[in-house]
Amino acid sequence: GNRFATWGYDAQGMAVLSEHAGGAEKTQVSYNADGSVSVTNALGHVQRYTYSRHNGMLKPDVVEGAPCTGFVGGKEPYVYDSKGLVSSIT
């Protein structure tokens, strides 16, 4: 059969690559020393996600970078309430 998609993982089992046949929609993931995650899409645009714990759960604090589907670009901080739910995205 024909390969539909490929996923790649690092030595720790963390996802680092996703792409469809022929390299379509290739997405690469990098885990940064500061705990943030950088995602590079097929167009070479990078979004950086910064996380911290809110009510015991690891959640994004800031998304920043180039525009992509669902994100207009720039810097988008998340604010959480005492229950750990998103109260605003500024």
PDB file of C-alpha atoms in Angstrom:
ATOM      1  CA  GLY A   1       0.000   0.000   0.000  1.00  0.00           C
ATOM      2  CA  ASN A   2       0.898   3.639  -0.200  1.00  0.00           C
ATOM      3  CA  ARG A   3       2.129   5.509   2.836  1.00  0.00           C
ATOM      4  CA  PHE A   4      -0.436   8.090   3.966  1.00  0.00           C
ATOM      5  CA  ALA A   5       1.431   9.776   6.818  1.00  0.00           C
ATOM      6  CA  THR A   6       4.652   9.636   8.813  1.00  0.00           C
ATOM      7  CA  TRP A   7       5.274  10.513  12.450  1.00  0.00           C
ATOM      8  CA  GLY A   8       8.713  10.909  14.000  1.00  0.00           C
ATOM      9  CA  TYR A   9       9.797  10.692  17.634  1.00  0.00           C
ATOM     10  CA  ASP A  10      12.961  11.579  19.554  1.00  0.00           C
ATOM     11  CA  ALA A  11      14.898   9.269  21.901  1.00  0.00           C
ATOM     12  CA  GLN A  12      12.516  10.164  24.767  1.00  0.00           C
ATOM     13  CA  GLY A  13       9.449   9.194  22.716  1.00  0.00           C
ATOM     14  CA  MET A  14       8.348  12.797  22.183  1.00  0.00           C
ATOM     15  CA  ALA A  15       6.753  13.660  18.826  1.00  0.00           C
ATOM     16  CA  VAL A  16       9.086  15.707  16.601  1.00  0.00           C
ATOM     17  CA  LEU A  17       7.615  15.266  13.099  1.00  0.00           C
ATOM     18  CA  SER A  18       4.308  14.782  11.310  1.00  0.00           C
ATOM     19  CA  GLU A  19       3.861  14.780   7.547  1.00  0.00           C
ATOM     20  CA  HIS A  20       1.614  13.325   4.875  1.00  0.00           C
ATOM     21  CA  ALA A  21       2.797  11.473   1.777  1.00  0.00           C
ATOM     22  CA  GLY A  22       5.404  13.341  -0.245  1.00  0.00           C
ATOM     23  CA  GLY A  23       6.177  15.703   2.645  1.00  0.00           C
ATOM     24  CA  ALA A  24       2.794  17.471   2.454  1.00  0.00           C
ATOM     25  CA  GLU A  25       1.765  19.445   5.553  1.00  0.00           C
ATOM     26  CA  LYS A  26       5.106  18.734   7.235  1.00  0.00           C
ATOM     27  CA  THR A  27       5.165  19.899  10.842  1.00  0.00           C
ATOM     28  CA  GLN A  28       8.247  19.781  13.068  1.00  0.00           C
ATOM     29  CA  VAL A  29       8.302  20.108  16.856  1.00  0.00           C
ATOM     30  CA  SER A  30      11.286  21.262  18.958  1.00  0.00           C
ATOM     31  CA  TYR A  31      11.460  21.039  22.742  1.00  0.00           C
ATOM     32  CA  ASN A  32      13.423  24.030  24.041  1.00  0.00           C
ATOM     33  CA  ALA A  33      15.695  24.148  27.109  1.00  0.00           C
ATOM     34  CA  ASP A  34      13.363  26.660  28.829  1.00  0.00           C
ATOM     35  CA  GLY A  35      10.439  24.186  28.668  1.00  0.00           C
ATOM     36  CA  SER A  36       8.707  25.892  25.769  1.00  0.00           C
ATOM     37  CA  VAL A  37       7.796  24.089  22.554  1.00  0.00           C
ATOM     38  CA  SER A  38       8.372  25.433  19.032  1.00  0.00           C
ATOM     39  CA  VAL A  39       6.262  24.175  16.129  1.00  0.00           C
ATOM     40  CA  THR A  40       7.351  24.805  12.536  1.00  0.00           C
ATOM     41  CA  ASN A  41       4.666  24.321   9.881  1.00  0.00           C
ATOM     42  CA  ALA A  42       4.996  23.365   6.216  1.00  0.00           C
ATOM     43  CA  LEU A  43       5.498  27.018   5.231  1.00  0.00           C
ATOM     44  CA  GLY A  44       8.397  27.415   7.669  1.00  0.00           C
ATOM     45  CA  HIS A  45       6.381  29.571  10.075  1.00  0.00           C
ATOM     46  CA  VAL A  46       7.188  29.033  13.751  1.00  0.00           C
ATOM     47  CA  GLN A  47       4.879  29.263  16.751  1.00  0.00           C
ATOM     48  CA  ARG A  48       6.327  29.041  20.283  1.00  0.00           C
ATOM     49  CA  TYR A  49       4.235  27.734  23.176  1.00  0.00           C
ATOM     50  CA  THR A  50       5.183  28.521  26.786  1.00  0.00           C
ATOM     51  CA  TYR A  51       3.605  26.409  29.552  1.00  0.00           C
ATOM     52  CA  SER A  52       3.171  26.393  33.328  1.00  0.00           C
ATOM     53  CA  ARG A  53       0.980  24.613  35.863  1.00  0.00           C
ATOM     54  CA  HIS A  54      -2.496  25.972  36.584  1.00  0.00           C
ATOM     55  CA  ASN A  55      -4.549  24.156  39.206  1.00  0.00           C
ATOM     56  CA  GLY A  56      -2.134  21.223  38.929  1.00  0.00           C
ATOM     57  CA  MET A  57      -2.338  20.885  35.144  1.00  0.00           C
ATOM     58  CA  LEU A  58       0.254  21.932  32.555  1.00  0.00           C
ATOM     59  CA  LYS A  59      -1.380  24.525  30.286  1.00  0.00           C
ATOM     60  CA  PRO A  60      -0.197  27.107  27.740  1.00  0.00           C
ATOM     61  CA  ASP A  61       0.577  30.587  29.075  1.00  0.00           C
ATOM     62  CA  VAL A  62       1.640  32.266  25.843  1.00  0.00           C
ATOM     63  CA  VAL A  63       1.496  31.451  22.152  1.00  0.00           C
ATOM     64  CA  GLU A  64       3.679  33.629  19.966  1.00  0.00           C
ATOM     65  CA  GLY A  65       4.979  33.650  16.437  1.00  0.00           C
ATOM     66  CA  ALA A  66       3.863  33.698  12.843  1.00  0.00           C
ATOM     67  CA  PRO A  67       0.203  33.496  11.806  1.00  0.00           C
ATOM     68  CA  CYS A  68      -1.363  30.069  11.251  1.00  0.00           C
ATOM     69  CA  THR A  69      -4.860  28.563  11.227  1.00  0.00           C
ATOM     70  CA  GLY A  70      -6.644  29.808  14.343  1.00  0.00           C
ATOM     71  CA  PHE A  71      -3.863  32.214  15.341  1.00  0.00           C
ATOM     72  CA  VAL A  72      -3.442  35.707  13.892  1.00  0.00           C
ATOM     73  CA  GLY A  73       0.226  35.956  14.853  1.00  0.00           C
ATOM     74  CA  GLY A  74       2.103  38.044  17.356  1.00  0.00           C
ATOM     75  CA  LYS A  75       1.857  37.207  21.054  1.00  0.00           C
ATOM     76  CA  GLU A  76      -1.262  35.785  22.701  1.00  0.00           C
ATOM     77  CA  PRO A  77      -1.156  35.419  26.523  1.00  0.00           C
ATOM     78  CA  TYR A  78      -3.675  33.161  28.292  1.00  0.00           C
ATOM     79  CA  VAL A  79      -5.122  34.033  31.721  1.00  0.00           C
ATOM     80  CA  TYR A  80      -6.594  31.327  33.986  1.00  0.00           C
ATOM     81  CA  ASP A  81      -9.069  31.519  36.860  1.00  0.00           C
ATOM     82  CA  SER A  82      -8.704  29.794  40.256  1.00  0.00           C
ATOM     83  CA  LYS A  83     -10.165  26.574  38.798  1.00  0.00           C
ATOM     84  CA  GLY A  84      -7.527  26.471  36.051  1.00  0.00           C
ATOM     85  CA  LEU A  85      -9.983  27.427  33.306  1.00  0.00           C
ATOM     86  CA  VAL A  86      -9.146  30.021  30.653  1.00  0.00           C
ATOM     87  CA  SER A  87     -10.672  33.325  31.748  1.00  0.00           C
ATOM     88  CA  SER A  88      -9.251  35.416  28.905  1.00  0.00           C
ATOM     89  CA  ILE A  89      -6.922  35.381  25.945  1.00  0.00           C
ATOM     90  CA  THR A  90      -5.431  38.812  25.355  1.00  0.00           C
TER      91      THR A  90
END
